[in-house]
Coordinates of C-alpha atoms and ligand atoms in Angstrom, one line a residue:
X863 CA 5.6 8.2 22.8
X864 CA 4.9 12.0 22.4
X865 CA 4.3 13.8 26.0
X866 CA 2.5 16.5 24.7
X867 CA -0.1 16.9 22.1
X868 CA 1.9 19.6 20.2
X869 CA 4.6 16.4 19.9
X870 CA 2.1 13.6 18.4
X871 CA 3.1 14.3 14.8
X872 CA 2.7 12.4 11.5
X873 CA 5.8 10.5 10.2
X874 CA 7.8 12.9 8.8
X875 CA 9.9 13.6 5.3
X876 CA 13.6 15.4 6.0
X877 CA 15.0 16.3 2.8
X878 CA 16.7 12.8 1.1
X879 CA 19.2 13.4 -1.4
X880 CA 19.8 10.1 -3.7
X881 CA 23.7 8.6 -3.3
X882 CA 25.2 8.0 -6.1
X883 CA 25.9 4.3 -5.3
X884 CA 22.1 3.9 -5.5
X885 CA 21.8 5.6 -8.7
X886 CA 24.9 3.4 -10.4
X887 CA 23.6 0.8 -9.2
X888 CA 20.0 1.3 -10.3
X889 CA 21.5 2.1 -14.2
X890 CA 23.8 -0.9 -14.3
X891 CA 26.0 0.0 -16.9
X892 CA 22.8 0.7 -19.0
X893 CA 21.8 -3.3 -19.0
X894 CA 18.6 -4.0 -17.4
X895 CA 18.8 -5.1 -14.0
X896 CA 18.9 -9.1 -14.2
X897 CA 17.1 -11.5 -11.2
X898 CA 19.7 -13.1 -9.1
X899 CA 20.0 -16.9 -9.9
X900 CA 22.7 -19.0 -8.5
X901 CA 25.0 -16.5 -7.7
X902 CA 24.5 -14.9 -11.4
X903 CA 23.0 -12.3 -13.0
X904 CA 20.2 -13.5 -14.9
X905 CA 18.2 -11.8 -18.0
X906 CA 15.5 -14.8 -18.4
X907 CA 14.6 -16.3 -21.5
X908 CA 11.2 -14.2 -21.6
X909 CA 13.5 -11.2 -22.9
X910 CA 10.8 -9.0 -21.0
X911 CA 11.7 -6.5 -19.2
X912 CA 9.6 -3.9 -16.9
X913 CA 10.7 -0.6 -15.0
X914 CA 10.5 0.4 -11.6
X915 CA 9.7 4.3 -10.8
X916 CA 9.1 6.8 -7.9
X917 CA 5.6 7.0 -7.1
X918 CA 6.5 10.8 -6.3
X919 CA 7.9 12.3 -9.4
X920 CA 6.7 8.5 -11.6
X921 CA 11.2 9.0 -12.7
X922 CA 12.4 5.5 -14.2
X923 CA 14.3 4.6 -11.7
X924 CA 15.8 1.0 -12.7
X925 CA 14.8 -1.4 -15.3
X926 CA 14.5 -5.3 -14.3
X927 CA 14.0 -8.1 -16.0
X928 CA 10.9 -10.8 -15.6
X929 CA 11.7 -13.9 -14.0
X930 CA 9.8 -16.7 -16.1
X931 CA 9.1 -20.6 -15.5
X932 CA 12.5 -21.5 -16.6
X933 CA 14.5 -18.9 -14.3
X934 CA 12.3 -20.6 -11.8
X935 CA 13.2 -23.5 -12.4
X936 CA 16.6 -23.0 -12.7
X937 CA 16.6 -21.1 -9.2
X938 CA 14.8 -24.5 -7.4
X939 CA 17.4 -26.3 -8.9
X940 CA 20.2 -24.0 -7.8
X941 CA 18.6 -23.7 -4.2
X942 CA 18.1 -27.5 -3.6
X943 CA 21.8 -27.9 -4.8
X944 CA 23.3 -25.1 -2.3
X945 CA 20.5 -27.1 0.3
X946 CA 22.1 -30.5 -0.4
X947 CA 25.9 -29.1 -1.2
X948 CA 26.3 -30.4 -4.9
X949 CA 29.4 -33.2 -3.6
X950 CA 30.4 -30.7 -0.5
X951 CA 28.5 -29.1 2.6
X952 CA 25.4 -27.8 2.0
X953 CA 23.7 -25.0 3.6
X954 CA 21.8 -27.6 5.7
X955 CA 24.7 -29.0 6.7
X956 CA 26.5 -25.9 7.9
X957 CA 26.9 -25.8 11.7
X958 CA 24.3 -22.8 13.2
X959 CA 27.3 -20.6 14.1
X960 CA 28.7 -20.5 10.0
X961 CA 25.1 -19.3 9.0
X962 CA 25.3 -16.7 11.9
X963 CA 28.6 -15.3 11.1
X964 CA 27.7 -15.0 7.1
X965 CA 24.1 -13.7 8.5
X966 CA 26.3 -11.0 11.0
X967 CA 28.3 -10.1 7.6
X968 CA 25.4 -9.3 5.6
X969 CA 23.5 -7.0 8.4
X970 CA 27.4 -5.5 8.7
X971 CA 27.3 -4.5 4.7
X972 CA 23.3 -3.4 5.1
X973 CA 25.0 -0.7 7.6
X974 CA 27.8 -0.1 5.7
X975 CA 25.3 0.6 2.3
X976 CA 22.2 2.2 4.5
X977 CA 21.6 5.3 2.2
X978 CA 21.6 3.0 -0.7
X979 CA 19.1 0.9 0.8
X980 CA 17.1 4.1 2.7
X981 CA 17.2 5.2 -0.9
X982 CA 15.7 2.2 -1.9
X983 CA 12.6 2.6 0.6
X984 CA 12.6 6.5 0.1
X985 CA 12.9 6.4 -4.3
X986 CA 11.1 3.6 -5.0
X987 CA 8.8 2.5 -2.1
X988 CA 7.5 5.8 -1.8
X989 CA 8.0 6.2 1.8
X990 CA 9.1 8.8 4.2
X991 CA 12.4 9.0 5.8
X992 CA 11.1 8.7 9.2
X993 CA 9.4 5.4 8.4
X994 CA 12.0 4.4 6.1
X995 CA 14.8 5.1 8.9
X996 CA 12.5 2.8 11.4
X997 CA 12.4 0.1 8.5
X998 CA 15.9 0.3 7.9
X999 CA 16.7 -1.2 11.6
X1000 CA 14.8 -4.2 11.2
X1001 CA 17.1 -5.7 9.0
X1002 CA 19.9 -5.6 11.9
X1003 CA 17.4 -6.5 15.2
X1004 CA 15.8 -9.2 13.1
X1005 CA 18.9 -11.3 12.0
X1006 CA 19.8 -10.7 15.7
X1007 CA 16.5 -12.3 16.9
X1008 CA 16.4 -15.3 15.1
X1009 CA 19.9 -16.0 15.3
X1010 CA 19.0 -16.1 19.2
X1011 CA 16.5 -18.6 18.2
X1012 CA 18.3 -20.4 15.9
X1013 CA 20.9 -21.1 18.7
X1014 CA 18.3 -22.3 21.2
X1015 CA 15.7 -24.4 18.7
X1016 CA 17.4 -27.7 18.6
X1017 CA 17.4 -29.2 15.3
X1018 CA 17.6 -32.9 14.2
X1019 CA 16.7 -35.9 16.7
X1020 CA 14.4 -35.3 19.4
X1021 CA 14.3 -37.2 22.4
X1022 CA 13.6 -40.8 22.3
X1023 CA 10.6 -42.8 24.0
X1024 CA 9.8 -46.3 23.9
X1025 CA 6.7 -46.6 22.0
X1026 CA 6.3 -50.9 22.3
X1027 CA 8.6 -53.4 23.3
X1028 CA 10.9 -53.2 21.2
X1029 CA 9.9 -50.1 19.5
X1030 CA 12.3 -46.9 19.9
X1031 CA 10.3 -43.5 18.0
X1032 CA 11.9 -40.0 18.0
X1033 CA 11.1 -37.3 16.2
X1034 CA 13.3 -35.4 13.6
X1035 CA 13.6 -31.4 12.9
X1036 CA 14.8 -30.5 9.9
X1037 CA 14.5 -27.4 7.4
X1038 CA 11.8 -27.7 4.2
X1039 CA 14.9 -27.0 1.5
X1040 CA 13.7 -24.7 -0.9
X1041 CA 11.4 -22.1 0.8
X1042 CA 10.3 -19.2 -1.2
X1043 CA 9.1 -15.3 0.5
X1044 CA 6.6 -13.7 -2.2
X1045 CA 7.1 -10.0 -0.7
X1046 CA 4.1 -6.9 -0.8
X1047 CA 5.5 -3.4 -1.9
X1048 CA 4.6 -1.6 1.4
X1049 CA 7.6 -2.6 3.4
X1050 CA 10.2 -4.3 1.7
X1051 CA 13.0 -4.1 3.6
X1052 CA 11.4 -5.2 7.0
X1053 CA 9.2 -8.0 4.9
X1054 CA 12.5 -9.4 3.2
X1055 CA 14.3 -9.2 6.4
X1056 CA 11.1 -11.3 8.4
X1057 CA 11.0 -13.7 5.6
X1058 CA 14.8 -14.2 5.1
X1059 CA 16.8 -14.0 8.5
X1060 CA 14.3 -17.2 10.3
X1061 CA 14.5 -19.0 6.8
X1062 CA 18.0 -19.4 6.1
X1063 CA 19.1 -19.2 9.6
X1064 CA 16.8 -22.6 9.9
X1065 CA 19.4 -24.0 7.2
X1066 CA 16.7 -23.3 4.1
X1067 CA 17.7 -22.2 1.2
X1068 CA 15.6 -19.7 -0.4
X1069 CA 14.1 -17.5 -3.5
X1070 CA 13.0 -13.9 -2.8
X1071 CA 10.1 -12.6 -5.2
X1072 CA 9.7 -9.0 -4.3
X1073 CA 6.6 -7.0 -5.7
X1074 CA 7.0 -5.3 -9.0
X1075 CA 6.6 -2.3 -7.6
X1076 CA 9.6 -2.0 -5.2
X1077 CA 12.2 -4.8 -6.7
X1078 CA 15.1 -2.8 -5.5
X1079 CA 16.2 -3.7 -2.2
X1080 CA 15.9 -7.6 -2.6
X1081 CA 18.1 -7.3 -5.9
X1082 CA 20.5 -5.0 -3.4
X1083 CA 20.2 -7.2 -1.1
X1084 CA 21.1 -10.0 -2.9
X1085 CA 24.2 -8.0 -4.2
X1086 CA 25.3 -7.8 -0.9
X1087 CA 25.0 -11.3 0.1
X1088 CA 27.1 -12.4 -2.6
X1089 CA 29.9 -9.9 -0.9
X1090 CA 29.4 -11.5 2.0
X1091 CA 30.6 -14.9 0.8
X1092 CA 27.0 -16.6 0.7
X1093 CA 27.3 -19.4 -1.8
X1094 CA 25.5 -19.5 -4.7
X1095 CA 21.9 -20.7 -4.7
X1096 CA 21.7 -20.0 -1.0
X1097 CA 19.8 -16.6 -1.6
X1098 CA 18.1 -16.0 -4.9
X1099 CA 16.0 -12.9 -6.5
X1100 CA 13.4 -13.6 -8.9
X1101 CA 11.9 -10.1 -9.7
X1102 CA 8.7 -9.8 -12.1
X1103 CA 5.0 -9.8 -11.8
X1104 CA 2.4 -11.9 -9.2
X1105 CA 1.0 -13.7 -12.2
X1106 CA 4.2 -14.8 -14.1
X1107 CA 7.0 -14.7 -11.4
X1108 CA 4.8 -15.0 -8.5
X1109 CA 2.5 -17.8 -10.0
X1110 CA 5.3 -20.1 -11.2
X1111 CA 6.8 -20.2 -7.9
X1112 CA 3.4 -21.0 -6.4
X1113 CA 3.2 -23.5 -9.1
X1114 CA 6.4 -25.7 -8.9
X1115 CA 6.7 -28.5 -6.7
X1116 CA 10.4 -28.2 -5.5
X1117 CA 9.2 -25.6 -3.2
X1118 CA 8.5 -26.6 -0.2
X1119 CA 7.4 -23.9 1.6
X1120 CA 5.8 -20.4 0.5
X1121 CA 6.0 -17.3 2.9
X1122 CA 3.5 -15.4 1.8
X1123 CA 3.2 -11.6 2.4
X1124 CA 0.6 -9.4 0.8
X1125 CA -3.5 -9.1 0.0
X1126 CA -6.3 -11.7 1.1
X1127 CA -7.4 -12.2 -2.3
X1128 CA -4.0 -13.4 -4.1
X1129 CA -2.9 -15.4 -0.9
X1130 CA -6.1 -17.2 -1.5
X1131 CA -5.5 -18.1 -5.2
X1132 CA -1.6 -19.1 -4.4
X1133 CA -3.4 -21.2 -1.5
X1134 CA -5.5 -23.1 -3.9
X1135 CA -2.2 -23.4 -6.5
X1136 CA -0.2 -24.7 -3.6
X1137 CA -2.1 -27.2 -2.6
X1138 CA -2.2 -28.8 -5.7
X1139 CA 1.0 -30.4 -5.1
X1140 CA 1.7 -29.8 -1.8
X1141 CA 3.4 -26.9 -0.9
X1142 CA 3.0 -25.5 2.9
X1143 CA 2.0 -21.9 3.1
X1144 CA 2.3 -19.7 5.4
X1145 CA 0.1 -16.1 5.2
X1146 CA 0.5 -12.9 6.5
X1147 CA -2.2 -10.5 4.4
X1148 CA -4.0 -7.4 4.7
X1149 CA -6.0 -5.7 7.3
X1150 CA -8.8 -3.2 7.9
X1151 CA -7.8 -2.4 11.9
X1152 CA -9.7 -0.8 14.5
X1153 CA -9.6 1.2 17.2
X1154 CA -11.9 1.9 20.6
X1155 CA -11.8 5.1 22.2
X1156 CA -13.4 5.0 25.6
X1157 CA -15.3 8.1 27.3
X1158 CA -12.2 9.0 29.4
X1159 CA -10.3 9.2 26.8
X1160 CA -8.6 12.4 25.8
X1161 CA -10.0 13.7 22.4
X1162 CA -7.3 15.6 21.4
X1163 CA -4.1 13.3 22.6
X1164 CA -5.9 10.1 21.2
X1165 CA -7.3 11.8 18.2
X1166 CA -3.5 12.8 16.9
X1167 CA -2.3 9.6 18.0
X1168 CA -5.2 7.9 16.4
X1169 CA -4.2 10.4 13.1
X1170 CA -0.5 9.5 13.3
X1171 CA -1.2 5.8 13.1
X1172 CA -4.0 5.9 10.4
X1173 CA -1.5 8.2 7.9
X1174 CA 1.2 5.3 8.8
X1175 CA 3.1 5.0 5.3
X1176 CA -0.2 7.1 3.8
X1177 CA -2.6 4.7 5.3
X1178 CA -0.3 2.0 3.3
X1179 CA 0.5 -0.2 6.6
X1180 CA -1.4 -3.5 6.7
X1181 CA -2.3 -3.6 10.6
X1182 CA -2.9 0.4 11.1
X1183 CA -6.0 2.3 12.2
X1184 CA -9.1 2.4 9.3
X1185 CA -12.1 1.9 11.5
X1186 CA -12.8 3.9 14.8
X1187 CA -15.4 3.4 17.1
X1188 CA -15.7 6.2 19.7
X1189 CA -18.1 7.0 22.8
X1190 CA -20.7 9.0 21.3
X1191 CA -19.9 11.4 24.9
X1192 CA -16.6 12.6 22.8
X1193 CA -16.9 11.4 19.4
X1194 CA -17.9 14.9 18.2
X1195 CA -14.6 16.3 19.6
X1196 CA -12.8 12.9 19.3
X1197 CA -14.1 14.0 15.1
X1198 CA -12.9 17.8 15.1
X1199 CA -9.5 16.7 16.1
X1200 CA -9.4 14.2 13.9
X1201 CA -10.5 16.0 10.8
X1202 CA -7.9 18.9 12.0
X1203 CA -4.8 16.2 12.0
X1204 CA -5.7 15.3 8.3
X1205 CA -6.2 18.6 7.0
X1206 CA -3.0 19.5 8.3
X1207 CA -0.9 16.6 6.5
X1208 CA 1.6 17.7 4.3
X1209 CA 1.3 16.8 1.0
X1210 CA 4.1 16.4 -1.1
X1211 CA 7.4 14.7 -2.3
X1212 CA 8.7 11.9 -0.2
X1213 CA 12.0 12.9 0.1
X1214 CA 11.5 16.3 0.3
X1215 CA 11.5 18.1 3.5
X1216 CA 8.4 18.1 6.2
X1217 CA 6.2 15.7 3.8
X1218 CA 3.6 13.8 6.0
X1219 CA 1.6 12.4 2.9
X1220 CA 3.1 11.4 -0.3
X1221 CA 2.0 9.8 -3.4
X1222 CA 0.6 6.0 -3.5
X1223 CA 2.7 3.3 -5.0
X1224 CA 0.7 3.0 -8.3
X1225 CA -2.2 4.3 -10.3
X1226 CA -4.1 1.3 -9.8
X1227 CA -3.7 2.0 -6.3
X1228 CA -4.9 5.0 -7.0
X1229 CA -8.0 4.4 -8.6
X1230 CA -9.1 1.8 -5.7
X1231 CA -8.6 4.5 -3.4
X1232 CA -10.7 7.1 -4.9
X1233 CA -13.3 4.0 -5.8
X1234 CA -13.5 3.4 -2.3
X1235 CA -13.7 6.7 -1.2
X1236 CA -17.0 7.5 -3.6
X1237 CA -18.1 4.1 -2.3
X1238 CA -18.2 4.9 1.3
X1239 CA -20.7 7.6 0.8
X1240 CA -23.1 6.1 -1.5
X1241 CA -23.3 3.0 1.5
X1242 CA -24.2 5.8 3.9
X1243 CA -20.8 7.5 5.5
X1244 CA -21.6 11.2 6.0
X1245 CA -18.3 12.7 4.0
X1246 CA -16.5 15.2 6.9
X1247 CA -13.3 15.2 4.0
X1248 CA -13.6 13.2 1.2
X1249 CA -10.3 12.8 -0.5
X1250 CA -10.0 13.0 -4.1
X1251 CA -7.3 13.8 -6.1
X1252 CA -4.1 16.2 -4.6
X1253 CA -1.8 18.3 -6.7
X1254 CA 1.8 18.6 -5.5
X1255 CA 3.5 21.2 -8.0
X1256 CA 6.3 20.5 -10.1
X1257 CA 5.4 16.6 -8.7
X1258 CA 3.9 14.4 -11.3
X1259 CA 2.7 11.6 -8.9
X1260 CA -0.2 9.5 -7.8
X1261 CA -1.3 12.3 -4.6
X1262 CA -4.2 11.6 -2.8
X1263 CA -6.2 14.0 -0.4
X1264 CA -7.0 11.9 3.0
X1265 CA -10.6 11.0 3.5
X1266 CA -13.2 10.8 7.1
X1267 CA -15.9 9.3 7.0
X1268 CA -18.8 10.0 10.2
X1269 CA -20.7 6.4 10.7
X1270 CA -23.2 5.1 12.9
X1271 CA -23.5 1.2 14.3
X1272 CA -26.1 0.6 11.1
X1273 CA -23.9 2.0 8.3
X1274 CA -20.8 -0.4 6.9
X1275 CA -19.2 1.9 4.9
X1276 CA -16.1 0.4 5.5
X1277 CA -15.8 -3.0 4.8
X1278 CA -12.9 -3.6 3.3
X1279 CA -8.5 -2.7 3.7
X1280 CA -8.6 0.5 1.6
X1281 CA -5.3 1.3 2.3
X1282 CA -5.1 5.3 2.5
X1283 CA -4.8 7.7 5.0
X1284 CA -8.9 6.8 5.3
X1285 CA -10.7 6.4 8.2
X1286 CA -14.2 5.9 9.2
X1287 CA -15.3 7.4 12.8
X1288 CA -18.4 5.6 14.6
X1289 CA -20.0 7.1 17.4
X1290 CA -20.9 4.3 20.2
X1291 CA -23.4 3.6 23.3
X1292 CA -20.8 1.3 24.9
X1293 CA -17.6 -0.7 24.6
X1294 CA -19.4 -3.8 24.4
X1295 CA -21.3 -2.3 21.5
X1296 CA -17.9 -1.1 19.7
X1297 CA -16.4 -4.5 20.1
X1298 CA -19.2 -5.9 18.8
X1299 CA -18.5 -3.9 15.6
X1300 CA -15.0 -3.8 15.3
X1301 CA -15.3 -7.9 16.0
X1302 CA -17.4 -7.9 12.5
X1303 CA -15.0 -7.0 10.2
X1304 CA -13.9 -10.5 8.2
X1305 CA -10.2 -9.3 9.1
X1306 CA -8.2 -9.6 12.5
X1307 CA -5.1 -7.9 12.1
X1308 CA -4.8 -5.0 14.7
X1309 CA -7.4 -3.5 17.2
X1310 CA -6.5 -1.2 19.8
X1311 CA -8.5 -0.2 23.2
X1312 CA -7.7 4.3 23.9
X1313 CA -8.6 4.4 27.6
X1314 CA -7.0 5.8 31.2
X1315 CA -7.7 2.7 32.7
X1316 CA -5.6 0.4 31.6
X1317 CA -7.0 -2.7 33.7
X1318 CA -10.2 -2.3 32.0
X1319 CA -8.0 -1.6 28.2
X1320 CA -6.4 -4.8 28.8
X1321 CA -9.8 -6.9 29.8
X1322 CA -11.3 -5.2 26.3
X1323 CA -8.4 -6.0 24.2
X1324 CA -8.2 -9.7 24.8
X1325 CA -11.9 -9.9 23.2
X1326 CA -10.7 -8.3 19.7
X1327 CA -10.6 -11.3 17.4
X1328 CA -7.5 -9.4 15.9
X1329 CA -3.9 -11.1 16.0
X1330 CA -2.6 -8.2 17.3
X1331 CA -4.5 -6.5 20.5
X1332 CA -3.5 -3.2 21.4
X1333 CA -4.0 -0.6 24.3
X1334 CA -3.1 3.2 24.0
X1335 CA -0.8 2.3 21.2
X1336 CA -1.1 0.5 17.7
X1337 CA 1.2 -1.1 15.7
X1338 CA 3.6 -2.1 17.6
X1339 CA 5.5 -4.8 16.8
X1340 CA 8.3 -6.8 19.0
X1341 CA 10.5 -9.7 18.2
X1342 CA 9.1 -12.4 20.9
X1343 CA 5.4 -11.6 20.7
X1344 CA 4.1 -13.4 17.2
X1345 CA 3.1 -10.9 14.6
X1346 CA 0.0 -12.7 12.2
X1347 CA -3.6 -12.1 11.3
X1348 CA -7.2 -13.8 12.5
X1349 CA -10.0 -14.3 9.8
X1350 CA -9.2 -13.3 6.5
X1351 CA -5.6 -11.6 7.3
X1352 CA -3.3 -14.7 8.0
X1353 CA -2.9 -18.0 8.9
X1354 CA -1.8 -20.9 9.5
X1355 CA 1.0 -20.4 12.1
X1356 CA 1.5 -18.5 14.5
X1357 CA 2.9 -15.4 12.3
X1358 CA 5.7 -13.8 12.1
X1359 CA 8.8 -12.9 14.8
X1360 CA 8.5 -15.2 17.2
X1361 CA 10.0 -18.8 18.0
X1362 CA 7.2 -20.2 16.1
X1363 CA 8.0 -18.3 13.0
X1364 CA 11.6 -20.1 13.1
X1365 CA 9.7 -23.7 14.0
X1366 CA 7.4 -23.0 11.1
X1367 CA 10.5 -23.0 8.1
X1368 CA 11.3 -26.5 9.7
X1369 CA 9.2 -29.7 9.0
X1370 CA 9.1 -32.6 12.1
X1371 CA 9.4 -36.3 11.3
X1372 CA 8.6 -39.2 13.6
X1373 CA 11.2 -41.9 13.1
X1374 CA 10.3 -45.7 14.5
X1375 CA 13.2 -47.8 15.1
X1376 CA 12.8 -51.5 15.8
X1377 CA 15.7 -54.3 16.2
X1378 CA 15.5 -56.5 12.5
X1379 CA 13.0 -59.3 13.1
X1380 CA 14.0 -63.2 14.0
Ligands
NAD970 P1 -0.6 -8.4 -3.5 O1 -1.3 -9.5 -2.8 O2 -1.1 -7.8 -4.7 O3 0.9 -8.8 -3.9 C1 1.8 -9.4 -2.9 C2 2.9 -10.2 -3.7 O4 2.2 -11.3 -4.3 C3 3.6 -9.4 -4.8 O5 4.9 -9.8 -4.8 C4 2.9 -9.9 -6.0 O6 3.7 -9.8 -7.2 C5 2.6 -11.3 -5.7 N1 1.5 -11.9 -6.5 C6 0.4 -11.3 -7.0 N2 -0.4 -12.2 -7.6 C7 0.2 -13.4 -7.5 C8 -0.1 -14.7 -8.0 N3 -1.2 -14.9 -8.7 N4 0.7 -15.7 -7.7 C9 1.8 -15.5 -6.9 N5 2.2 -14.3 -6.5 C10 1.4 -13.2 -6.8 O7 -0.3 -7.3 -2.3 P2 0.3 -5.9 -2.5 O8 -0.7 -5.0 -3.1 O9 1.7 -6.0 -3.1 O10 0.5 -5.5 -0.9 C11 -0.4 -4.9 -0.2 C12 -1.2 -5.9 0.7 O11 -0.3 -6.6 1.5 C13 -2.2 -5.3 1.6 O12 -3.3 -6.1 1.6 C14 -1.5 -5.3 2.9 O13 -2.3 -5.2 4.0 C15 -0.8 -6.6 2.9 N6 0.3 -6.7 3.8 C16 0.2 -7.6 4.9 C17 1.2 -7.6 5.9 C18 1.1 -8.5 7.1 O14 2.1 -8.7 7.7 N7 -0.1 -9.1 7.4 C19 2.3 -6.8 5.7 C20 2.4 -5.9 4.7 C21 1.4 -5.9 3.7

């Protein structure tokens, strides 16, 4: 962390030129893009086709092809193959240590080809080379984690107990088989990498359906895992939109598992579709987060922090900072500094130098945003900068101005994830009264406590509903400690990057074992 308040910055832009292995890769020859099936390049029978751009400059990038029913089906049928091994080993079968090694190969080729896939983050996710840079480690650190766990979590029989006379009963670990990881546009890389490295290190096999806005790095991905000797149907790519791609996948019994990443609503709807025929799900989904600034707080260092959080990816990151809830002793200072940090952002290009606020990820995005910006002052937030529409010259993308709201405890202007640099600021009598508030929201992703005393931080955090309590920091995130929304933002399991995560892409059996009658 920053030692001085000059230091507390937002995530910043250095200048990113594109590699050329990104951009040959992104024209293919001048074919479209296919999904990844198999171990083959696939163009699906729909014959549809849709392109993925820069949210900065809105340049065609790549053009992909839609996934349909029968490229789903086709890539269940190839994943329970490479599961069972079609006649030879499968991927279940493969001793722990094999799926590390080909695991360690394909983290070794993600370093080898990062500014492809920083380019990947940077061009078409939108995203600053700061964050993308963070992002871009994940890949190696989680494949390390889990192959930690996968070495410790003993799979197959458990210990037996003698359950009646002659009654033996054990129980029996084993992966789901075909597990699929439906993937928001936010964070790609680190939301493949979650979804991927416990999965097949479990001995799954797996589809990836990445968001239709940022297909990119799973198809690179992908690419890569072929080069690092995975065998077919192991790892498979099924790019193209929620409601085709997405909703066949939710739809088709042969998976048995669904990772789900992305908004409450949709993880909802593919709850209901999964249940249906049976399908586990597991959800991680959006957030509105909070934060509680105490009276001995420092205005000015927790403001900027507070600022720095909130403009996280442009306000795009699911656990960040929306809703504040300050001692009314500071909150006019706590409000200065705050409306100071957002003024200052710099908005511009992602990838060109100093840019601390670039363009949203779509123009539905867009109009959302400035939806929910009207919206919070017509249900009573007093307006201290209202967003609207940015320019960014020579730029023709979806820019955004940031927007701060003033509340008080009887005004919910706020009350759902609006994901923007957005942030509503409510002046308080107490703590109890501001965990009162920030306890209403129907989210619990990510609270945090802003105080000198960190005793009493730590007694105030444990009584956010949130999955993810907090004190003088936010968003953090550490393999070990689980990672996964209350309420409306998760559930079941215990979320992701933890032991559990790995336990939950395994099913348990209880096996009874008596001697044949007579
Ligand atoms: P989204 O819910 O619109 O889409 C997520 C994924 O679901 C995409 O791949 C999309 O194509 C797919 N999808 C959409 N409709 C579908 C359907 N009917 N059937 C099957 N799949 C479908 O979310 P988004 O806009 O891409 O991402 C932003 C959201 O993700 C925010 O709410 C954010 O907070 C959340 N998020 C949560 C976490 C977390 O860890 N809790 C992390 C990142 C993002």
């Amino acid at each position: 962390m920053a030692t001085t308040t000059a230091e507390i910055q937002a995530f910043t832009a250095s200048a990113f030129t594109t590699p050329e292995k990104f951009t040959s890769f992104c024209e293919n020859g001048g074919a479209p893009l296919g999904g990844v099936i198999d171990g083959k390049r696939v163009l699906g029978s729909m014959n549809a086709t849709f392109q993925t751009t820069d949210p900065g400059s809105q340049e065609v990038l790549a053009t992909v092809c839609e996934m349909g029913e029968a490229e789903v089906a086709a890539a269940v049928d190839a994943a329970t193959r490479a599961f069972q091994g079609d006649g030879v080993m499968g991927w279940r079968d493969l001793d722990v240590e094999e799926r590390i090694a080909l695991v360690n190969r394909l983290v070794e080729l993600c370093d080898r080809d990062r500014d492809v896939l920083l380019a990947c983050e940077i061009r078409d996710g939108g995203k600053v080379s700061e964050l993308a840079e963070g992002d871009f480690t994940q890949i190696r650190e989680c494949a390390e984690y889990f192959s930690g766990v996968a070495r410790r979590i003993p799979m197959g029989d458990g210990p037996a107990m003698q359950v009646a006379d002659d009654v033996q009963g054990f129980t029996y670990r084993e992966p789901w088989g075909v597990v699929a990881g439906i993937i928001p546009w936010n964070y790609p890389i680190v939301l493949t990498s979650w979804f991927m490295f416990p999965a097949l290190l479990s001995g799954n096999t797996i589809l990836v359906k990445p968001a239709e806005d940022t297909p990119l790095s799973a198809l690179y991905i992908a690419k890569l895992a072929e080069e690092a000797g995975f065998p077919p149907g192991v790892i498979n790519v099924l790019p193209g939109r929620g409601e085709i791609t997405g909703q066949c996948i939710a739809e088709h019994p042969g998976v048995r598992f669904i990772s789900f990443t992305g908004s409450p609503g949709v993880g909802q709807a593919i709850l209901r579709a999964c249940d249906r025929h049976g399908t586990r799900m597991k959800r991680e989904m959006g957030g509105n987060g909070s934060a509680i600034v105490l009276e001995d707080a420092d205005p000015e260092v927790v403001g900027r922090l507070i600022g720095r959080y909130t403009n996280q990816h442009f306000g795009q990151t699911c656990c960040t900072i929306h809703r504040v809830f300050v001692d009314k002793k500071i909150a006019d200072d706590f409000i200065d500094v705050q409306r100071s940090f957002f003024e200052n952002l710099k908005i511009g290009y992602q990838a060109d130098e100093g840019t601390q606020l670039g363009a949203v990820v779509n123009p539905t995005q867009r109009r959302r945003i400035l939806q929910a910006q009207q919206e919070a002052a017509s249900r009573g937030g007093d307006p201290i900068l209202c967003g609207g529409v940015a320019e960014v010259s020579g730029r023709d993308g979806f820019y955004l101005k940031p927007a701060l709201f003033r509340t008080t405890p009887d005004v919910d202007c706020n009350p759902a994830e609006v994901f923007h640099t957005f942030a509503t600021v409510c002046a308080v009598n107490s703590p109890d009264e501001a965990l009162r508030l920030a306890n209403a929201s129907p989210y619990g992703l990510g609270a945090s406590v802003w105080t000198k005393d960190t005793q009493r931080g730590v007694e105030l955090a444990k009584q956010f509903r949130d999955g993810t309590c907090q004190v003088n920091c936010h968003n953090s995130i550490a393999y070990g400690l689980p990672y996964g929304g209350q309420g409306i933002s998760g559930g079941p399991g215990a979320g992701v990057n933890c032991e559990e995560t790995f336990l939950d892409y395994t099913q348990v059996k209880a096996v009874y074992v008596s001697e044949y009658p007579g």
